[in-house]
Short mmCIF file of C-alpha atoms in Angstrom, two decimals:
data_model
loop_
_atom_site.label_atom_id
_atom_site.label_comp_id
_atom_site.label_asym_id
_atom_site.label_seq_id
_atom_site.Cartn_x
_atom_site.Cartn_y
_atom_site.Cartn_z
CA MET A 1 115.70 107.37 -146.82
CA ASN A 2 113.41 104.35 -146.47
CA SER A 3 116.07 102.05 -147.96
CA PHE A 4 118.66 103.35 -145.42
CA SER A 5 116.29 102.78 -142.52
CA ASN A 6 115.44 99.32 -143.87
CA LEU A 7 119.19 98.58 -144.10
CA VAL A 8 119.73 99.71 -140.52
CA GLN A 9 116.83 97.56 -139.34
CA SER A 10 118.16 94.56 -141.23
CA LEU A 11 121.64 94.90 -139.67
CA GLY A 12 120.48 94.55 -136.11
CA LEU A 13 121.79 96.03 -132.86
CA MET A 14 124.89 93.85 -132.51
CA ARG A 15 126.13 94.56 -136.01
CA LEU A 16 125.58 98.28 -135.55
CA VAL A 17 127.64 98.23 -132.34
CA ALA A 18 130.42 96.32 -134.11
CA LEU A 19 130.43 98.80 -136.98
CA GLY A 20 130.56 101.68 -134.50
CA LEU A 21 133.55 100.17 -132.71
CA VAL A 22 135.40 99.68 -135.99
CA ALA A 23 134.70 103.27 -136.97
CA ALA A 24 135.90 104.54 -133.57
CA VAL A 25 139.14 102.56 -133.88
CA LEU A 26 139.75 103.95 -137.36
CA LEU A 27 139.08 107.50 -136.23
CA GLY A 28 141.37 107.10 -133.21
CA PHE A 29 144.15 105.63 -135.36
CA PHE A 30 144.07 108.43 -137.89
CA ALA A 31 143.73 111.03 -135.14
CA TYR A 32 146.92 109.66 -133.52
CA ILE A 33 148.75 109.75 -136.84
CA GLY A 34 147.61 113.31 -137.42
CA SER A 35 148.60 114.51 -133.95
CA ARG A 36 151.88 112.60 -134.04
CA TYR A 37 153.10 114.09 -137.29
CA GLY A 38 151.15 117.29 -137.27
CA SER A 39 153.10 118.67 -134.28
CA GLU A 40 156.70 119.88 -134.34
CA PRO A 41 159.27 117.08 -134.09
CA LYS A 42 161.25 116.80 -130.87
CA ALA A 43 165.02 116.75 -130.52
CA LEU A 44 167.33 115.64 -127.72
CA LEU A 45 168.00 118.35 -125.16
CA PHE A 46 170.26 116.43 -122.72
CA SER A 47 171.11 112.77 -122.23
CA ASP A 48 172.62 110.71 -119.41
CA VAL A 49 171.50 113.19 -116.78
CA GLY A 50 171.11 112.22 -113.15
CA VAL A 51 167.85 112.05 -111.24
CA GLU A 52 168.52 115.30 -109.39
CA ASP A 53 169.44 117.20 -112.53
CA ALA A 54 166.46 115.74 -114.42
CA SER A 55 164.01 116.81 -111.71
CA LYS A 56 165.41 120.36 -111.66
CA MET A 57 165.36 120.61 -115.44
CA ILE A 58 161.78 119.35 -115.65
CA GLY A 59 160.72 121.88 -113.04
CA THR A 60 162.37 124.64 -115.07
CA LEU A 61 160.68 123.47 -118.29
CA ASP A 62 157.31 123.37 -116.55
CA ALA A 63 157.82 126.91 -115.31
CA MET A 64 158.71 128.00 -118.85
CA LYS A 65 155.64 126.10 -120.22
CA VAL A 66 157.74 124.15 -122.70
CA PRO A 67 156.43 120.73 -123.82
CA TYR A 68 158.91 117.93 -123.21
CA GLU A 69 159.16 114.17 -123.38
CA LEU A 70 161.14 111.80 -121.14
CA ARG A 71 162.78 108.71 -122.56
CA GLY A 72 165.29 106.13 -121.41
CA ASP A 73 164.12 105.86 -117.76
CA GLY A 74 164.09 109.63 -117.44
CA SER A 75 167.74 110.11 -118.41
CA MET A 76 166.91 111.62 -121.83
CA ILE A 77 164.84 114.78 -122.27
CA TYR A 78 163.33 115.73 -125.64
CA VAL A 79 161.92 119.17 -126.48
CA PRO A 80 160.71 120.83 -129.72
CA ARG A 81 163.57 121.03 -132.20
CA SER A 82 163.28 124.78 -132.76
CA GLN A 83 163.80 125.50 -129.03
CA VAL A 84 166.75 123.21 -128.28
CA LEU A 85 169.53 125.81 -128.46
CA ARG A 86 167.58 128.45 -126.56
CA LEU A 87 166.67 126.01 -123.78
CA ARG A 88 170.25 124.79 -123.46
CA MET A 89 171.47 128.34 -122.93
CA SER A 90 168.66 129.06 -120.48
CA LEU A 91 169.43 125.95 -118.43
CA ALA A 92 173.17 126.63 -118.55
CA GLU A 93 172.51 130.09 -117.14
CA LYS A 94 170.91 128.40 -114.13
CA GLY A 95 173.78 125.92 -113.73
CA LEU A 96 171.96 122.91 -115.19
CA PRO A 97 172.87 120.18 -115.60
CA ALA A 98 175.21 120.31 -112.63
CA GLY A 99 176.17 116.65 -112.86
CA GLY A 100 175.07 115.91 -109.31
CA THR A 101 177.73 118.21 -107.84
CA VAL A 102 177.47 121.47 -105.96
CA GLY A 103 179.80 124.34 -106.77
CA TYR A 104 180.28 127.80 -105.37
CA GLU A 105 176.59 128.47 -105.79
CA ILE A 106 176.18 126.82 -102.40
CA PHE A 107 177.08 130.19 -100.87
CA ASP A 108 174.48 132.13 -102.86
CA ASN A 109 171.57 131.48 -100.53
CA ALA A 110 173.53 130.73 -97.36
CA ASP A 111 172.65 132.51 -94.14
CA ALA A 112 176.03 133.71 -92.91
CA LEU A 113 174.60 135.10 -89.67
CA GLY A 114 173.68 131.73 -88.16
CA THR A 115 176.38 129.61 -89.78
CA THR A 116 179.23 128.17 -87.73
CA SER A 117 182.82 128.07 -88.85
CA PHE A 118 182.68 124.28 -89.08
CA LEU A 119 179.75 124.44 -91.49
CA GLN A 120 181.49 127.14 -93.52
CA ASN A 121 184.57 124.94 -93.88
CA ILE A 122 182.46 121.97 -94.95
CA ASN A 123 180.63 124.07 -97.54
CA HIS A 124 183.92 125.44 -98.86
CA LEU A 125 185.26 121.90 -99.23
CA ARG A 126 182.09 120.76 -101.03
CA ALA A 127 182.19 123.75 -103.35
CA LEU A 128 185.86 123.18 -104.18
CA GLU A 129 185.27 119.49 -104.91
CA GLY A 130 182.26 120.28 -107.09
CA GLU A 131 184.05 122.92 -109.13
CA LEU A 132 187.02 120.62 -109.71
CA ALA A 133 184.69 117.81 -110.81
CA ARG A 134 182.98 120.13 -113.31
CA THR A 135 186.32 121.26 -114.70
CA ILE A 136 187.58 117.70 -115.09
CA ARG A 137 184.37 116.66 -116.90
CA SER A 138 185.03 119.33 -119.52
CA ILE A 139 188.11 117.40 -120.69
CA GLU A 140 187.57 115.33 -123.81
CA GLY A 141 187.10 111.64 -123.12
CA ILE A 142 185.76 112.04 -119.55
CA ASP A 143 182.04 111.53 -118.95
CA ALA A 144 181.89 111.90 -115.17
CA ALA A 145 184.25 112.74 -112.31
CA ARG A 146 184.14 112.64 -108.54
CA VAL A 147 186.74 114.45 -106.42
CA HIS A 148 187.61 113.88 -102.75
CA LEU A 149 189.91 116.32 -100.98
CA VAL A 150 191.61 115.83 -97.63
CA LEU A 151 192.77 119.18 -96.24
CA PRO A 152 194.20 118.56 -92.73
CA GLU A 153 194.12 121.44 -90.31
CA ARG A 154 197.31 122.43 -88.56
CA GLU A 155 197.23 121.56 -84.89
CA LEU A 156 198.06 124.13 -82.24
CA PHE A 157 201.58 124.10 -80.78
CA SER A 158 202.73 121.69 -83.47
CA ARG A 159 205.47 122.29 -85.99
CA ASP A 160 204.60 119.32 -88.14
CA ARG A 161 201.88 119.66 -90.74
CA ARG A 162 200.32 116.85 -92.74
CA GLU A 163 200.25 117.36 -96.48
CA PRO A 164 196.85 117.55 -98.25
CA THR A 165 195.86 114.72 -100.56
CA ALA A 166 193.25 114.20 -103.26
CA SER A 167 191.59 111.18 -104.83
CA ILE A 168 189.69 111.27 -108.12
CA VAL A 169 187.39 108.69 -109.73
CA LEU A 170 186.84 109.10 -113.48
CA LYS A 171 184.33 107.62 -115.88
CA VAL A 172 185.94 107.65 -119.30
CA SER A 173 184.19 107.29 -122.64
CA ARG A 174 186.99 105.27 -124.24
CA ASN A 175 189.27 102.45 -123.19
CA ASN A 176 191.92 104.48 -121.39
CA LEU A 177 193.31 107.97 -121.02
CA ALA A 178 196.65 109.14 -122.33
CA THR A 179 199.49 109.66 -119.89
CA GLN A 180 199.58 113.37 -120.59
CA GLN A 181 195.89 113.66 -119.74
CA VAL A 182 196.40 111.92 -116.40
CA LYS A 183 199.31 114.23 -115.57
CA ALA A 184 197.26 117.23 -116.67
CA ILE A 185 194.51 116.29 -114.22
CA GLN A 186 197.06 115.91 -111.42
CA TYR A 187 198.57 119.33 -112.05
CA LEU A 188 195.13 120.89 -112.49
CA VAL A 189 193.95 119.72 -109.08
CA SER A 190 197.23 120.51 -107.33
CA SER A 191 197.21 124.05 -108.71
CA ALA A 192 193.69 124.65 -107.42
CA VAL A 193 194.37 123.45 -103.87
CA ASP A 194 196.85 125.28 -101.65
CA GLY A 195 199.79 123.12 -100.59
CA LEU A 196 198.80 120.08 -102.67
CA ALA A 197 201.61 118.47 -104.65
CA PRO A 198 200.83 116.76 -107.98
CA SER A 199 202.38 113.56 -106.68
CA ARG A 200 199.79 113.44 -103.88
CA VAL A 201 196.84 113.13 -106.28
CA SER A 202 195.62 109.58 -106.94
CA ILE A 203 193.41 108.83 -109.96
CA VAL A 204 191.27 105.73 -110.58
CA ASP A 205 188.86 104.98 -113.42
CA GLU A 206 185.43 103.36 -113.14
CA ARG A 207 186.89 99.89 -113.79
CA GLY A 208 189.21 100.19 -110.80
CA THR A 209 192.34 100.69 -112.89
CA LEU A 210 195.01 102.74 -111.13
CA LEU A 211 196.03 105.65 -113.33
CA ALA A 212 198.10 107.56 -110.74
CA SER A 213 199.14 106.19 -107.35
CA GLY A 214 199.54 109.46 -105.45
CA MET A 215 202.18 107.95 -103.13
CA GLY A 216 204.41 111.02 -103.15
CA ASP A 217 206.89 109.82 -105.76
CA ASP A 218 206.79 111.45 -109.17
CA SER A 219 208.29 108.36 -110.76
CA GLN A 220 205.17 106.44 -109.87
CA SER A 221 203.29 108.40 -112.48
CA LEU A 222 205.15 106.36 -115.10
CA MET A 223 203.11 103.32 -114.10
CA ALA A 224 200.33 104.43 -116.41
CA SER A 225 202.62 104.52 -119.45
CA SER A 226 203.89 101.37 -121.07
CA VAL A 227 206.92 100.93 -123.26
CA GLU A 228 204.85 100.61 -126.42
CA GLU A 229 202.86 103.73 -125.61
CA ARG A 230 205.97 105.85 -125.16
CA ARG A 231 207.55 104.53 -128.33
CA SER A 232 204.34 105.06 -130.30
CA SER A 233 204.02 108.60 -128.98
CA TYR A 234 207.58 109.43 -130.04
CA GLU A 235 207.07 107.92 -133.51
CA ASN A 236 203.81 109.80 -134.05
CA ARG A 237 205.37 113.09 -133.01
CA LEU A 238 208.33 112.62 -135.32
CA ARG A 239 206.07 111.50 -138.17
CA THR A 240 203.99 114.66 -137.81
CA HIS A 241 207.08 116.88 -137.91
CA VAL A 242 208.44 115.22 -141.04
CA GLU A 243 205.08 115.25 -142.86
CA ASN A 244 204.53 118.91 -142.09
CA ILE A 245 207.87 120.00 -143.53
CA VAL A 246 207.62 117.79 -146.63
CA GLN A 247 204.03 118.82 -147.36
CA ARG A 248 205.22 122.41 -147.67
CA VAL A 249 207.23 121.28 -150.68
CA VAL A 250 205.16 118.60 -152.44
CA GLY A 251 201.67 119.68 -151.36
CA ALA A 252 199.03 118.36 -149.01
CA ASP A 253 198.10 114.66 -149.15
CA LYS A 254 201.06 113.91 -151.41
CA VAL A 255 203.42 112.43 -148.85
CA ARG A 256 203.27 109.48 -146.47
CA VAL A 257 205.82 109.01 -143.69
CA GLU A 258 206.46 106.00 -141.49
CA VAL A 259 208.89 106.11 -138.55
CA THR A 260 210.34 103.17 -136.64
CA ALA A 261 212.30 103.94 -133.48
CA GLN A 262 214.43 101.58 -131.43
CA MET A 263 214.76 102.68 -127.81
CA ASP A 264 216.77 101.60 -124.81
CA TYR A 265 214.67 101.37 -121.65
CA ASN A 266 217.51 100.44 -119.28
CA ARG A 267 218.20 102.92 -116.48
CA ILE A 268 222.00 103.35 -116.05
CA THR A 269 223.87 105.21 -113.31
CA GLN A 270 227.60 105.98 -113.93
CA THR A 271 230.08 107.52 -111.45
CA SER A 272 233.64 108.53 -112.52
CA ASP A 273 236.60 110.27 -110.74
CA THR A 274 239.12 112.27 -112.81
CA PHE A 275 242.55 113.48 -111.48
CA ASP A 276 244.44 116.27 -113.29
CA PRO A 277 248.20 116.32 -112.39
CA ALA A 278 248.80 119.47 -114.42
CA SER A 279 246.69 121.56 -112.06
CA GLN A 280 248.49 120.60 -108.81
CA VAL A 281 248.68 123.09 -105.92
CA ALA A 282 251.11 123.03 -102.94
CA ARG A 283 249.03 122.49 -99.87
CA SER A 284 251.80 122.42 -97.15
CA THR A 285 255.64 122.65 -96.85
CA GLN A 286 257.80 121.21 -94.00
CA THR A 287 261.59 122.06 -93.66
CA VAL A 288 263.95 120.30 -91.19
CA GLU A 289 267.63 121.62 -90.72
CA ASP A 290 270.18 119.63 -88.59
CA ILE A 291 273.77 120.94 -87.72
CA SER A 292 276.18 118.71 -85.71
CA THR A 293 279.94 119.24 -84.61
CA SER A 294 282.42 116.61 -83.22
CA ALA A 295 286.21 116.80 -82.03
CA ASP A 296 288.72 113.93 -82.02
CA GLY A 297 291.99 114.43 -79.80
CA MET A 298 295.22 112.32 -78.76
CA GLY A 299 295.65 113.51 -75.10
CA ASN A 300 297.20 111.40 -72.22
CA ASP A 301 294.48 109.81 -70.33
CA GLY A 302 296.83 108.26 -67.73
CA VAL A 303 296.96 109.20 -64.03
CA THR A 304 299.88 111.40 -63.28
CA VAL A 305 300.93 114.04 -60.82
CA GLY A 306 300.33 116.67 -63.42
CA ASN A 307 296.79 115.69 -63.98
CA ASN A 308 296.00 116.21 -60.39
CA LEU A 309 297.34 119.74 -60.35
CA PRO A 310 295.04 122.74 -60.68
CA ASN A 311 294.20 123.65 -64.31
CA ALA A 312 295.75 120.46 -65.36
CA ASN A 313 293.04 119.87 -68.08
CA GLN A 314 293.42 123.31 -69.63
CA ALA A 315 297.07 122.99 -69.77
CA GLY A 316 296.79 119.59 -71.27
CA ALA A 317 294.31 120.80 -73.86
CA ASP A 318 296.56 123.53 -75.02
CA ASN A 319 299.37 121.20 -75.38
CA ALA A 320 297.50 118.28 -76.94
CA SER A 321 296.95 118.04 -80.63
CA ALA A 322 293.21 117.36 -81.50
CA SER A 323 290.83 117.26 -84.78
CA GLN A 324 287.27 118.73 -85.00
CA GLN A 325 284.31 117.70 -87.46
CA SER A 326 280.99 119.55 -88.25
CA ALA A 327 277.88 118.26 -90.30
CA THR A 328 274.80 120.11 -91.60
CA ARG A 329 271.53 118.31 -92.88
CA THR A 330 268.51 120.08 -94.43
CA GLU A 331 265.24 118.14 -95.18
CA GLU A 332 262.18 119.75 -96.89
CA THR A 333 258.77 118.03 -97.41
CA VAL A 334 256.15 119.63 -99.76
CA ASN A 335 252.55 118.26 -99.94
CA TYR A 336 250.66 118.95 -103.24
CA GLU A 337 246.82 118.91 -103.82
CA ILE A 338 245.86 117.44 -107.21
CA SER A 339 242.47 118.51 -108.67
CA ARG A 340 239.83 115.78 -108.66
CA THR A 341 236.53 115.69 -110.56
CA THR A 342 233.71 113.35 -109.51
CA LYS A 343 230.99 112.91 -112.13
CA THR A 344 227.75 110.94 -111.68
CA GLU A 345 225.54 110.39 -114.72
CA VAL A 346 222.04 108.89 -114.64
CA LEU A 347 220.82 107.73 -118.02
CA GLU A 348 217.04 107.59 -117.92
CA PRO A 349 215.13 104.96 -119.95
CA GLY A 350 213.72 105.87 -123.33
CA ARG A 351 216.91 106.73 -125.19
CA VAL A 352 216.73 106.42 -128.97
CA THR A 353 219.28 103.95 -130.26
CA ARG A 354 218.26 103.86 -133.93
CA LEU A 355 215.80 105.58 -136.26
CA SER A 356 214.41 104.37 -139.58
CA VAL A 357 212.30 106.77 -141.64
CA ALA A 358 210.49 105.83 -144.87
CA VAL A 359 209.06 108.65 -146.98
CA LEU A 360 206.75 108.05 -149.94
CA VAL A 361 206.37 111.09 -152.18
CA ASP A 362 203.86 111.51 -154.97
CA GLY A 363 204.86 113.04 -158.29
CA SER A 364 203.55 116.17 -159.99
CA TYR A 365 200.46 116.43 -162.18
CA THR A 366 199.91 118.70 -165.14
CA ALA A 367 196.65 119.26 -167.02
CA ASP A 368 196.51 120.08 -170.72
CA ALA A 369 193.95 122.20 -172.57
CA GLU A 370 191.56 119.26 -172.92
CA GLY A 371 191.56 118.58 -169.18
CA ASN A 372 193.66 115.41 -169.32
CA THR A 373 196.00 114.94 -166.34
CA THR A 374 199.57 113.79 -166.92
CA TYR A 375 201.79 112.36 -164.20
CA ALA A 376 205.47 113.31 -164.01
CA PRO A 377 207.99 111.87 -161.50
CA ARG A 378 210.10 114.22 -159.42
CA SER A 379 213.71 114.92 -160.33
CA GLU A 380 216.67 113.43 -158.51
CA GLY A 381 217.81 116.81 -157.25
CA GLU A 382 214.39 117.50 -155.72
CA LEU A 383 214.45 114.13 -153.96
CA GLN A 384 217.90 114.88 -152.55
CA LYS A 385 216.66 118.17 -151.15
CA ILE A 386 213.69 116.41 -149.57
CA GLU A 387 216.07 113.87 -148.05
CA ALA A 388 218.18 116.66 -146.56
CA LEU A 389 215.06 118.21 -145.01
CA VAL A 390 213.97 114.88 -143.54
CA LYS A 391 217.41 114.27 -142.01
CA SER A 392 217.43 117.68 -140.42
CA ALA A 393 213.90 117.24 -139.03
CA MET A 394 214.55 113.80 -137.54
CA GLY A 395 218.02 114.55 -136.14
CA PHE A 396 219.88 112.10 -138.35
CA ASP A 397 222.94 110.48 -136.73
CA ALA A 398 225.07 108.21 -138.93
CA ASP A 399 227.06 106.85 -135.97
CA ARG A 400 223.82 105.72 -134.40
CA GLY A 401 222.88 103.76 -137.51
CA ASP A 402 219.93 105.89 -138.62
CA LYS A 403 218.45 105.19 -142.04
CA VAL A 404 216.33 107.36 -144.35
CA GLU A 405 214.65 106.13 -147.50
CA ILE A 406 212.94 108.49 -149.99
CA VAL A 407 210.81 106.84 -152.69
CA ASN A 408 208.91 108.62 -155.45
CA LEU A 409 205.86 106.70 -156.68
CA GLN A 410 202.49 107.64 -158.09
CA PHE A 411 199.69 107.49 -155.54
CA ALA A 412 196.66 105.34 -156.33
CA PRO A 413 193.60 107.46 -157.18
CA SER A 414 190.62 107.57 -154.86
CA PRO A 415 187.92 105.00 -155.70
CA THR A 416 185.34 107.78 -156.13
CA PHE A 417 187.29 110.90 -157.09
CA ASP A 418 190.34 111.45 -159.24
CA ALA A 419 193.70 112.26 -157.72
CA GLY A 420 194.09 115.87 -156.80
CA THR A 421 190.36 116.59 -156.59
CA GLU A 422 188.47 117.16 -153.42
CA ALA A 423 185.36 115.26 -152.41
CA PRO A 424 182.24 117.38 -152.39
CA ALA A 425 180.66 118.09 -149.09
CA ASP A 426 177.92 115.73 -147.98
CA GLU A 427 174.78 117.82 -148.17
CA GLY A 428 172.39 114.95 -147.53
CA PHE A 429 169.57 113.62 -149.67
CA MET A 430 167.68 116.55 -151.24
CA ASN A 431 169.24 118.88 -148.64
CA LEU A 432 167.54 116.93 -145.82
CA THR A 433 169.17 116.24 -142.52
CA GLY A 434 169.38 112.82 -140.95
CA ALA A 435 166.49 113.58 -138.62
CA ASP A 436 164.29 114.61 -141.55
CA VAL A 437 165.09 111.43 -143.46
CA MET A 438 164.32 109.29 -140.41
CA ARG A 439 161.03 111.12 -139.93
CA ILE A 440 160.02 110.52 -143.56
CA VAL A 441 160.92 106.84 -143.29
CA GLU A 442 158.90 106.54 -140.10
CA MET A 443 155.88 108.18 -141.71
CA ALA A 444 156.16 105.86 -144.72
CA VAL A 445 156.31 102.76 -142.51
CA ILE A 446 153.25 103.87 -140.52
CA ALA A 447 151.35 104.65 -143.74
CA ILE A 448 152.13 101.19 -145.11
CA LEU A 449 150.98 99.59 -141.87
CA ALA A 450 147.76 101.62 -141.99
CA ILE A 451 147.05 100.50 -145.57
CA ILE A 452 147.73 96.87 -144.66
CA ALA A 453 145.42 97.14 -141.66
CA MET A 454 142.64 98.61 -143.80
CA LEU A 455 142.97 96.00 -146.56
CA PHE A 456 143.42 92.86 -144.49
CA VAL A 457 141.67 93.66 -141.19
CA PHE A 458 138.99 96.33 -141.40
CA ARG A 459 137.79 95.66 -144.98
CA PRO A 460 137.12 91.90 -144.45
CA LEU A 461 135.44 92.70 -141.15
CA LEU A 462 133.12 95.26 -142.75
CA ALA A 463 132.41 92.91 -145.66
CA ARG A 464 131.53 90.11 -143.25
CA LEU A 465 129.21 92.33 -141.23
CA GLY A 466 127.46 93.65 -144.35
CA SER A 467 127.09 90.30 -146.10
CA ALA A 468 124.61 88.88 -143.56
CA PRO A 469 121.60 91.02 -144.54
CA ALA A 470 122.50 90.53 -148.21
CA ARG A 471 122.47 86.77 -147.77
CA MET A 472 119.10 86.99 -146.01
CA SER A 473 117.62 89.06 -148.81
CA ALA A 474 119.07 86.68 -151.41
CA ALA A 475 117.58 83.72 -149.68
CA LEU A 476 114.17 85.37 -149.60
CA ALA A 477 114.42 86.41 -153.23
CA LEU A 478 115.36 82.98 -154.65
CA PRO A 479 112.71 81.81 -157.14
CA GLY A 480 110.66 78.74 -156.34
CA THR A 481 110.77 79.11 -152.56
CA ALA A 482 107.88 79.76 -150.27
CA GLY A 483 109.80 82.39 -148.40
CA ALA A 484 110.43 84.38 -151.59
CA ALA A 485 106.76 84.30 -152.50
CA ALA A 486 105.70 85.29 -149.05
CA PHE A 487 108.37 88.02 -148.92
CA ALA A 488 107.31 89.32 -152.32
CA THR A 489 103.55 89.18 -151.85
CA GLY A 490 103.39 89.82 -148.18
CA GLY A 491 101.18 86.68 -147.60
CA GLY A 492 101.37 82.92 -147.20
CA GLU A 493 101.96 80.23 -149.75
CA ASP A 494 98.57 80.69 -151.29
CA GLY A 495 99.13 84.35 -151.94
CA SER A 496 96.86 85.56 -149.17
CA ALA A 497 98.14 87.86 -146.58
CA SER A 498 98.72 86.33 -143.17
CA ALA A 499 98.15 88.16 -139.99
CA GLY A 500 101.65 87.68 -138.58
CA ALA A 501 103.56 88.27 -141.80
CA LEU A 502 105.92 91.24 -142.03
CA PRO A 503 105.34 93.76 -144.77
CA ALA A 504 107.54 93.33 -147.80
CA PRO A 505 110.43 95.78 -147.77
CA GLU A 506 111.11 97.95 -150.75
CA LEU A 507 114.31 96.84 -152.45
CA SER A 508 116.45 99.36 -154.28
CA GLU A 509 118.16 98.70 -157.59
CA ASP A 510 121.59 98.27 -155.98
CA MET A 511 120.19 95.79 -153.49
CA MET A 512 118.54 93.79 -156.28
CA ILE A 513 121.84 93.65 -158.15
CA ASP A 514 123.60 92.38 -155.02
CA ILE A 515 120.87 89.79 -154.50
CA ALA A 516 121.20 88.62 -158.10
CA GLN A 517 124.96 88.30 -157.68
CA VAL A 518 124.49 86.27 -154.50
CA ALA A 519 121.94 84.01 -156.24
CA GLY A 520 124.31 83.48 -159.16
CA LYS A 521 127.10 82.58 -156.80
CA VAL A 522 124.83 80.10 -155.00
CA LYS A 523 123.82 78.47 -158.29
CA GLN A 524 127.44 78.34 -159.41
CA SER A 525 128.38 76.71 -156.13
CA SER A 526 125.62 74.15 -156.51
CA VAL A 527 126.68 73.29 -160.07
CA ARG A 528 130.29 72.97 -158.93
CA LYS A 529 129.32 70.62 -156.13
CA ILE A 530 127.23 68.45 -158.50
CA GLY A 531 130.18 68.25 -160.88
CA GLU A 532 132.45 67.16 -158.05
CA LEU A 533 129.95 64.45 -157.03
CA VAL A 534 129.69 63.16 -160.60
CA THR A 535 133.47 63.11 -160.97
CA GLY A 536 134.00 61.35 -157.65
CA HIS A 537 131.13 58.81 -158.01
CA PRO A 538 130.52 58.09 -161.69
CA ASP A 539 128.66 54.76 -161.26
CA GLU A 540 126.20 56.07 -158.71
CA SER A 541 125.60 59.16 -160.86
CA ILE A 542 124.77 57.02 -163.93
CA SER A 543 122.34 54.86 -161.95
CA ILE A 544 120.55 57.95 -160.63
CA LEU A 545 120.22 59.39 -164.13
CA ARG A 546 118.82 56.09 -165.44
CA SER A 547 116.27 56.02 -162.66
CA TRP A 548 115.21 59.62 -163.51
CA LEU A 549 114.82 58.66 -167.20
CA HIS A 550 112.80 55.60 -166.29
CA GLU A 551 110.49 57.63 -164.10
CA SER A 552 110.00 60.33 -166.74
CA ALA A 553 109.13 57.66 -169.33
#
């Protein structure tokens, strides 16, 4: 106990404070490590949430007394891993996260008694827009959506009515959306709003790219689809059909199909008129009949007494010899109606002009009793049957110039597993999940840093603080010095005790060993320095030795 108190007195106040600070830092560091990894690890509850949703969710977690942690400027919320699923269901029951939109829950706490019709209409519009935005966000590839509806009211005493319109802004998680997805959103919104046509819905992404114009023309929706996209979609669909039917015969993962389609994207309009004379019909008939009579006589046309007598003409007619002529003419006009067919054909773009299909088929494998696998190519008859199936599935047309090629080759084995075997499921390292592995790695890194800090920071600092009293004791204990004698005897140089001298402390065995080690190191250092002086200055060293020998003689 006396040696400990003597050691404390020899350290001094400043060194004791420094040692206390080092001990406090060490205790705080290990306490942080223990609290950090002694508690349950946290997992992500929700990410990319808005400020409004985050505030509501935090309030709910506080009410449920659930510890949480905010990261990423408050957009990421972490909770204990064992409570993630339960908290997600609890928050979903309360409509969180709502994505910054308000749905039909706006009417839950509304006071209908003091609400005007204008406010009711506005709330209905807000609720409809919010519900549509939530539905659109549930589609794969869409992170956020904002919907604006314009529902004009019909004016009094007016027959005309303006059509409703809608505009949608999407935030997509990939480069672009497929054409079918854009059309699906248009039809989804139009079906939910009374009187809204799909062609009146305009869609824009967050980069300002027009996906659907909404100008009232259905053909404008084709703006979002390019020629390559349509051709690629057709080839992929045909490839899937062919692979599905061939895999039923040769087995899964034993066939590869490639389809190349040539398409005509010219829009052609043809109009033709056809007349059929065999199917004529009388439309009208006109008949004209003409009968004419004429007489030719030789009577005396001279002036005589007889001509002037009464009934002179009748008497002359009876006596004269004359000739009569009659003519009859019949004319008939018939108008016929010949059947006429007018045909107008509009050939839309995207017609297939030629198809080329390449099918690679693997052979069959048989295993013997020893487990060795033998490859056998497929027979010619089997390949012909596969070719017939492919032609039927693709709609083969020889006049169009279609081509089908069936090749039977052995597939290259997988670099890890043999052909025909399945890869084992990835169960992780020692049945640990990714989060567990990352946690172990983090703990290992922190442990290594703690060891490095103890070896290269705290240990030299403690050694430096503790070496000062040892050096003092060593200096006092060196033989041949007045301080050592005074320290040992408790007096002056003559051995008598002085009035102001401190009493000699009692040195323990360990302290004496440390003092001896320090003294040995000091002597070793002195010898090393003398050797360096002799090596660096040989002439001066020899002269000094000669002078010492001369004096001793």
